[in-house]
Amino acid sequence: MAYETLLVETRGRVGLVTLNRPQALNALNSTLVAELNRALDGFEADPGVGCVLITGSEKAFAAGADIKEMSGLNFPQTYLDDFITAWDRVSQRRKPIVAAVAGFALGGGCELAMMCDIILAADNARFGQPEIKLGVMPGAGGTQRLTRIVGKAKAMELCLTGRMMDAQEAERSGLVSRVIPAAELMAEAMKTAETIASMSLPIAMMTKESVNRAYETTLAEGIRFERRVFHAMFATADQKEGMQAFVEKRPAGFQNR
Ligand code: CAA
């Protein structure tokens, strides 16, 4: 299936999406978002894919929503088209998604990375929500996800001033899980995605669902949810295999069911 704005491939059990609009620093226009959803639909439906990896170029993961496409919009258009809602489908995916971020992850680019489950950052990565400089504010979850992740003070500062933070500050703030030398980013990110993809797929999906529950409910409810799902895992063949393999001192061969 042809893509205009993405490179899409499967490497082993990893579904790899490379954002590919170099002329616009991977600005996220409506074609790109539609194609990203199409690629993710394919990976979700493919039992051979256990983890998705989204990346950009060395210069930009994505420099935000496409300003040139947005600039002429008016309120009724954005409201009627439910502008931005399509983006949120990335956060509703059930398989784990890793974002490998080099260069700029600004505005919608930072928001896209935050819709993924793990952000690995190259040491040249820069994150920010500069929408205020354009006379708007983040519209794809930036005021909400960034605040939950880095806390109110830093989120307020980034959203109100448009200041960018570098990879080290992003790691200190809990936005990224690891900073990696730029030249090694893709190899490390593939290794991480391959590790996740080598686990039992249903168990990895349930784990993702359970961690995400922490953002959406009380601690007591979250613990109850975790306990029910943990108990349910004992109905899977992969729990039997995983524990038996440990006892027999051999690697587990998960059947993904
Ligand atoms: N939309 C459209 N085009 C963009 C773009 C964007 N978000 N970001 C960069 N580009 C284009 C530039 O217009 C330029 O195109 P031309 O060569 O045709 O002029 C090309 O990409 C290269 O960009 P620069 O020449 O500006 O590159 P630079 O290295 O000098 O600067 C940058 C890099 C600091 C990232 C700068 O491009 C920039 O500030 N980009 C905009 C960042 C931004 O404001 N993002 C938020 C967008 S709004 C949003 O995302 C809303 C939301 O929450 C959903």
mmCIF file of C-alpha atoms in Angstrom, residues 1 8 11 54 59 83 104 206 222 239:
data_model
loop_
_atom_site.group_PDB
_atom_site.id
_atom_site.type_symbol
_atom_site.label_atom_id
_atom_site.label_comp_id
_atom_site.label_asym_id
_atom_site.label_seq_id
_atom_site.Cartn_x
_atom_site.Cartn_y
_atom_site.Cartn_z
ATOM 1 C CA MET A 1 0.000 0.000 0.000
ATOM 2 C CA VAL A 8 6.170 1.808 6.612
ATOM 3 C CA ARG A 11 11.089 -5.821 10.706
ATOM 4 C CA ILE A 54 7.468 5.490 15.323
ATOM 5 C CA LYS A 59 16.602 16.689 12.333
ATOM 6 C CA PHE A 83 -10.182 18.745 13.685
ATOM 7 C CA PHE A 104 12.571 18.683 17.064
ATOM 8 C CA MET A 206 -2.814 -6.053 29.114
ATOM 9 C CA GLY A 222 -6.353 1.067 39.563
ATOM 10 C CA GLN A 239 1.690 -17.749 31.686
#
